[in-house]
CSV table of C-alpha atoms in Angstrom, one decimal:
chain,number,residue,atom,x,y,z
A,1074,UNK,CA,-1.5,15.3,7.5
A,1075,UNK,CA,-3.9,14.0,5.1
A,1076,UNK,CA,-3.3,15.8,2.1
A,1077,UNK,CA,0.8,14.7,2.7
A,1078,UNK,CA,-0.6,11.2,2.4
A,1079,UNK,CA,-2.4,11.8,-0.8
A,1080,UNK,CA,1.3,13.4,-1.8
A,1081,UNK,CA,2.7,10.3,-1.1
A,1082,UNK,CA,0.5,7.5,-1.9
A,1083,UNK,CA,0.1,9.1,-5.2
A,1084,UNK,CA,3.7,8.9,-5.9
A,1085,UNK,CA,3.6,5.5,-4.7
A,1086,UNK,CA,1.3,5.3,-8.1
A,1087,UNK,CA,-2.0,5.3,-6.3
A,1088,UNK,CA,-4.9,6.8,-7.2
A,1089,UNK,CA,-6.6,8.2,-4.3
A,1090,UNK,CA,-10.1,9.4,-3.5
A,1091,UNK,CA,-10.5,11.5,-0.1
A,1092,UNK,CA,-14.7,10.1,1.1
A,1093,UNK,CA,-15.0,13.6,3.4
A,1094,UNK,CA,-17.5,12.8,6.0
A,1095,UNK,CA,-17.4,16.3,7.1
A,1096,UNK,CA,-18.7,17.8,3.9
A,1097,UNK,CA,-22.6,17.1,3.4
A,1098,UNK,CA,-23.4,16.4,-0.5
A,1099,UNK,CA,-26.1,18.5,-1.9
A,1100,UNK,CA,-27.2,18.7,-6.1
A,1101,UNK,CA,-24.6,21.8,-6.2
A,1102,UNK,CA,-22.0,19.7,-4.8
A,1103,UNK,CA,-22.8,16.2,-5.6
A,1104,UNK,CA,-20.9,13.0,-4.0
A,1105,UNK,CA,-21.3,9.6,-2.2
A,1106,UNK,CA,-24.8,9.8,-1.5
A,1107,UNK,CA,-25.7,10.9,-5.2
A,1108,UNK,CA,-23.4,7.4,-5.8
A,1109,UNK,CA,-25.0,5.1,-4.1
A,1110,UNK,CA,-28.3,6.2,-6.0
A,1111,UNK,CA,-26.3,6.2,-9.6
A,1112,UNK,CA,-23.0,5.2,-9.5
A,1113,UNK,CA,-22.2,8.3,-11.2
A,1114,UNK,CA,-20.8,11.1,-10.4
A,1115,UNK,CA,-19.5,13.4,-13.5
A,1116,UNK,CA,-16.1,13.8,-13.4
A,1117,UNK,CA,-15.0,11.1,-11.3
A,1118,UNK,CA,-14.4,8.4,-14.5
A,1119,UNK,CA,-11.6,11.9,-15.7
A,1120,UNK,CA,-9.9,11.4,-12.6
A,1121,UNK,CA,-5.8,11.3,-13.1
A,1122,UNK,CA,-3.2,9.2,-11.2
A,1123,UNK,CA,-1.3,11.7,-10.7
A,1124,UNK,CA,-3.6,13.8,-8.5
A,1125,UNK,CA,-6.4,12.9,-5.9
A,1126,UNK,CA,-10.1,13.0,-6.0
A,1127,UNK,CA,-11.7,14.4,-2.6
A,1128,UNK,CA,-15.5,13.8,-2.3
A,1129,UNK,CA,-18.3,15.0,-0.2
A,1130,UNK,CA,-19.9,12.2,1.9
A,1131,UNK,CA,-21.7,13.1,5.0
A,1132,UNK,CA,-24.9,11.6,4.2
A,1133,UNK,CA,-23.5,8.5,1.7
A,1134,UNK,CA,-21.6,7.2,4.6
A,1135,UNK,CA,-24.3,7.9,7.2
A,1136,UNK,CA,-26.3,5.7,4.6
A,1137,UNK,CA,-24.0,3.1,4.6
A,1138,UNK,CA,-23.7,3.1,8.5
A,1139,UNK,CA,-27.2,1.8,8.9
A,1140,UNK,CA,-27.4,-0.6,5.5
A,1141,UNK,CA,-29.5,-3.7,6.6
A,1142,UNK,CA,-27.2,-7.0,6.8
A,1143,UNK,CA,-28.3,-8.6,3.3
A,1144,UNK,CA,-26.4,-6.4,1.7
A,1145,UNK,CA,-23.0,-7.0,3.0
A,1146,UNK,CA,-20.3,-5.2,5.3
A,1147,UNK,CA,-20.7,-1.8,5.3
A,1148,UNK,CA,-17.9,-0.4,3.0
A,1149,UNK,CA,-19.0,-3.5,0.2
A,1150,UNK,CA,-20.3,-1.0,-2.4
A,1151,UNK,CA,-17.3,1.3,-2.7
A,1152,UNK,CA,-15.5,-1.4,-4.3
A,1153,UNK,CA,-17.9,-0.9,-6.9
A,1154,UNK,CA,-18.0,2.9,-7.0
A,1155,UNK,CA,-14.3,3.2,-7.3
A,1156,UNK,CA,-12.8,1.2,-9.4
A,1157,UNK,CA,-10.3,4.0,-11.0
A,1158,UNK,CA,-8.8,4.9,-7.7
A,1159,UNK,CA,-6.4,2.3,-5.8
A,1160,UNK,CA,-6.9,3.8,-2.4
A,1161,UNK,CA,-9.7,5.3,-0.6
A,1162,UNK,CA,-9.8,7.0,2.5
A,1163,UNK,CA,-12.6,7.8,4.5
A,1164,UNK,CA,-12.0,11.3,6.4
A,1165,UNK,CA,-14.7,11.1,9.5
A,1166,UNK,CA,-15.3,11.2,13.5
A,1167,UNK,CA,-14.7,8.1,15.6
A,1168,UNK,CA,-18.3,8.1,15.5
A,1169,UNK,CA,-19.0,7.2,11.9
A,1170,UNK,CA,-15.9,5.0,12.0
A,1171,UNK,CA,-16.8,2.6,14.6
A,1172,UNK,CA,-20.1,2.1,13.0
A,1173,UNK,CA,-18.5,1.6,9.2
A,1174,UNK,CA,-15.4,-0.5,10.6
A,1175,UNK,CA,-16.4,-3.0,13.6
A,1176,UNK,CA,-14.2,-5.9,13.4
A,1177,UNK,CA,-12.4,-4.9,10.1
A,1178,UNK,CA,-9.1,-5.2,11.3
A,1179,UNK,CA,-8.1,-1.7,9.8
A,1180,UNK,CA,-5.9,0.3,11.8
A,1181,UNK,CA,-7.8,3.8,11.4
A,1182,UNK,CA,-5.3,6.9,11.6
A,1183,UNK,CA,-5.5,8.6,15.4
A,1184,UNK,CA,-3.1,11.4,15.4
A,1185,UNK,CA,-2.1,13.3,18.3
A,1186,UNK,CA,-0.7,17.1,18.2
A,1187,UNK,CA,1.4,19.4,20.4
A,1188,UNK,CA,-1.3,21.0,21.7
A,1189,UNK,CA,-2.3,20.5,25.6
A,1190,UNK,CA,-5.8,18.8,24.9
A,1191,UNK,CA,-4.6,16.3,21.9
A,1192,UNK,CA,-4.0,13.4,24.6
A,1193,UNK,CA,-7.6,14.0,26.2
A,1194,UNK,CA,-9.6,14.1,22.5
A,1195,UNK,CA,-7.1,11.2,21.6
A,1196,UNK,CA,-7.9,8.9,24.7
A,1197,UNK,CA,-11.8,9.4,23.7
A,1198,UNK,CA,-10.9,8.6,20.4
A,1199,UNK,CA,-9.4,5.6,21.2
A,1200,UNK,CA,-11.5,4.3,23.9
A,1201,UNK,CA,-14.6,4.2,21.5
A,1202,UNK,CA,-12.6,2.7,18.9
A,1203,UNK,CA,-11.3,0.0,21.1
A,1204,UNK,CA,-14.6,-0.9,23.1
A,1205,UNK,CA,-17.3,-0.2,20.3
A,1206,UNK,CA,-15.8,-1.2,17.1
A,1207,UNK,CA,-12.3,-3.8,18.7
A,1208,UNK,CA,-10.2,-1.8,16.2
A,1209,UNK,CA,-6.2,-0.9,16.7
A,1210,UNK,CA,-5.9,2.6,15.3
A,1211,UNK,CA,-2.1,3.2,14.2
A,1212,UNK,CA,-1.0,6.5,16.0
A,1213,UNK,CA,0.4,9.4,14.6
A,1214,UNK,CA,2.3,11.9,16.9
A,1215,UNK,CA,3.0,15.1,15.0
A,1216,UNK,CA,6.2,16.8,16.1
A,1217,UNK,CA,7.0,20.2,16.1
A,1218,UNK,CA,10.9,20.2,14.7
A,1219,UNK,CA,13.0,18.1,12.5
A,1220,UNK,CA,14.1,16.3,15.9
A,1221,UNK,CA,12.3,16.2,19.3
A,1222,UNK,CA,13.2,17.4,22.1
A,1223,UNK,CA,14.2,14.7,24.7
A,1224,UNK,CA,13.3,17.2,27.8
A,1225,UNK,CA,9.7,17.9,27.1
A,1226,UNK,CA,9.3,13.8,25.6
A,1227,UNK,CA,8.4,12.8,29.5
A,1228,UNK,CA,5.3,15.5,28.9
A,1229,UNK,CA,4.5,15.2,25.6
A,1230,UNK,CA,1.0,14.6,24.5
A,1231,UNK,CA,1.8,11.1,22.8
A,1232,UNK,CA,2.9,10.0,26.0
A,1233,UNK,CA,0.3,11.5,28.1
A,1234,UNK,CA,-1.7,9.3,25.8
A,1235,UNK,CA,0.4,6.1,26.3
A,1236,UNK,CA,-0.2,6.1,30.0
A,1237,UNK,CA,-3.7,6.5,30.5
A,1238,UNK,CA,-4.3,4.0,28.0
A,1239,UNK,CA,-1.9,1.4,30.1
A,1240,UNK,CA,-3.9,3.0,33.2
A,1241,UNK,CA,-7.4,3.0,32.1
A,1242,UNK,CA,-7.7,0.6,28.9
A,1243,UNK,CA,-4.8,-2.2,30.0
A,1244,UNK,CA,-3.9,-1.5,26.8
A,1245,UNK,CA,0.2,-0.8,25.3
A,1246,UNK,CA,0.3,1.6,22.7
A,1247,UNK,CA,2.7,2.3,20.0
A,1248,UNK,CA,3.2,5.6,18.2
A,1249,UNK,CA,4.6,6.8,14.7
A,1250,UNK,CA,6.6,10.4,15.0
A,1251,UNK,CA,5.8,12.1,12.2
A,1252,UNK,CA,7.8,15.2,11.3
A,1253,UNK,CA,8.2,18.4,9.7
A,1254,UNK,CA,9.0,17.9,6.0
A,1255,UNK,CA,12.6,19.9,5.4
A,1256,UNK,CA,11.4,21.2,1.5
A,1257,UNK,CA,8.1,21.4,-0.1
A,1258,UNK,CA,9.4,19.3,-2.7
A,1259,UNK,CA,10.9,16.6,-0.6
A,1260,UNK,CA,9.0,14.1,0.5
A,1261,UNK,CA,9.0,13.2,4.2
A,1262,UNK,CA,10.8,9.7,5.3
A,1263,UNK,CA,8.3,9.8,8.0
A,1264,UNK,CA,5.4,10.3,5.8
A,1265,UNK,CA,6.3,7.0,4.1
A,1266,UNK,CA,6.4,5.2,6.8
A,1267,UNK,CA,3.4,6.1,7.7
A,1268,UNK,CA,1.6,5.5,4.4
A,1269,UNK,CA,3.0,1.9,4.2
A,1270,UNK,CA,1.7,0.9,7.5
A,1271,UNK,CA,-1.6,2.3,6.6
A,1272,UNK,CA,-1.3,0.2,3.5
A,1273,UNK,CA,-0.2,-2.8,5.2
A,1274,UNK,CA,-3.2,-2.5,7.3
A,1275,UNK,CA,-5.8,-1.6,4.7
A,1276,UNK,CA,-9.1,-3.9,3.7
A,1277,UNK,CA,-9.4,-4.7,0.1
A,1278,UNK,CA,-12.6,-4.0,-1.5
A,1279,UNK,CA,-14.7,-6.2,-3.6
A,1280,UNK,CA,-15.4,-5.0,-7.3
A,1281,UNK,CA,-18.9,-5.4,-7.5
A,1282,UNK,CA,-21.8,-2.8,-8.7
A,1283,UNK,CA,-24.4,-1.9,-6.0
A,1284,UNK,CA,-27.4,0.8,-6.5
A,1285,UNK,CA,-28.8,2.3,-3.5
A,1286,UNK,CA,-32.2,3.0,-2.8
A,1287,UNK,CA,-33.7,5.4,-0.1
């Protein structure tokens, strides 16, 4: 899912860094946290439009989690460290998200798979985004074929999801069917869709230069 939206945001002419919060930076493999010392980070200033940048950032973003208030919203320096890429997204657990995002008004990407415990991980997800950080996340409900199957829809894990979120959170929920692409060279009318809402629902970042500290 995420590297089909790198596919397509880059041949929407974006530039697109991937911040992975599930890779920790170290001086072999250098990223956010090394950023926020130096605001450089060799290679990044080569990177080409049409391709995507993804960069280690366990520790940067825990960093930025527990910034003190002077300095601004969380996400305030990446304007700064970024300036060659026009999207970035931030790869990480609910977790790190509801502590970099409260009260944003992004929609973070919750997707939900065929699989019988997707509905159960997504509710958590999506309780802890709605409760601890008020944020929407747009949901993604991967399909397994071209077109779904209208017997099993009453079951499926999307809706599953839908219910106890009525149920529990009093809250209606909308999905996104993303499916299969047909070709590996043709891009997906879903995936599209998808992108643009994410856009739509992005926070711009401020251009400014910010050096961390320790």
């Amino acid at each position: 899912m995420l590297w089909s939206l790198c596919a397509t945001l880059v041949d929407f002419g974006y530039p697109v860094a991937v911040l992975d919060a599930t890779t920790v930076e170290s001086a072999a493999n250098p990223g956010l946290d090394q950023l926020l010392d130096d605001a450089y980070l060799p290679g990044a200033e080569n990177s080409e439009p049409s391709s995507w940048s993804v960069i280690p950032a366990a520790t940067g973003l825990q960093r930025l989690c527990v910034q003190t208030p002077e300095r601004g919203l969380p996400l305030d320096p990446l304007g700064g460290l970024f300036q060659s890429f026009g999207v970035i997204f931030i790869y990480a657990r609910v977790d790190v998200l509801t502590r970099l995002l409260p009260g944003s008004g992004i929609e973070p990407l919750l997707t939900v798979c065929p699989v019988k415990m997707s509905s159960v991980t997504a509710y958590q997800a999506l309780k802890q985004l709605l409760l601890n950080a008020r944020l929407h996340p747009t949901i993604a409900s991967i399909e397994t074929a071209p077109f779904p199957d209208t017997s099993t829809a009453r079951n499926s894990p999307v809706r599953n999801l839908q219910e106890c979120a009525m149920t529990f959170l009093d809250y209606r929920l909308d999905s996104l069917a993303v499916r299969p692409m047909i070709a590996h060279d043709c891009r997906s009318d879903d995936m599209h869709r998808l992108a643009l809402r994410l856009l739509e629902n992005a926070m711009p970042l401020h251009r400014h230069h910010f050096v961390g500290s320790n």
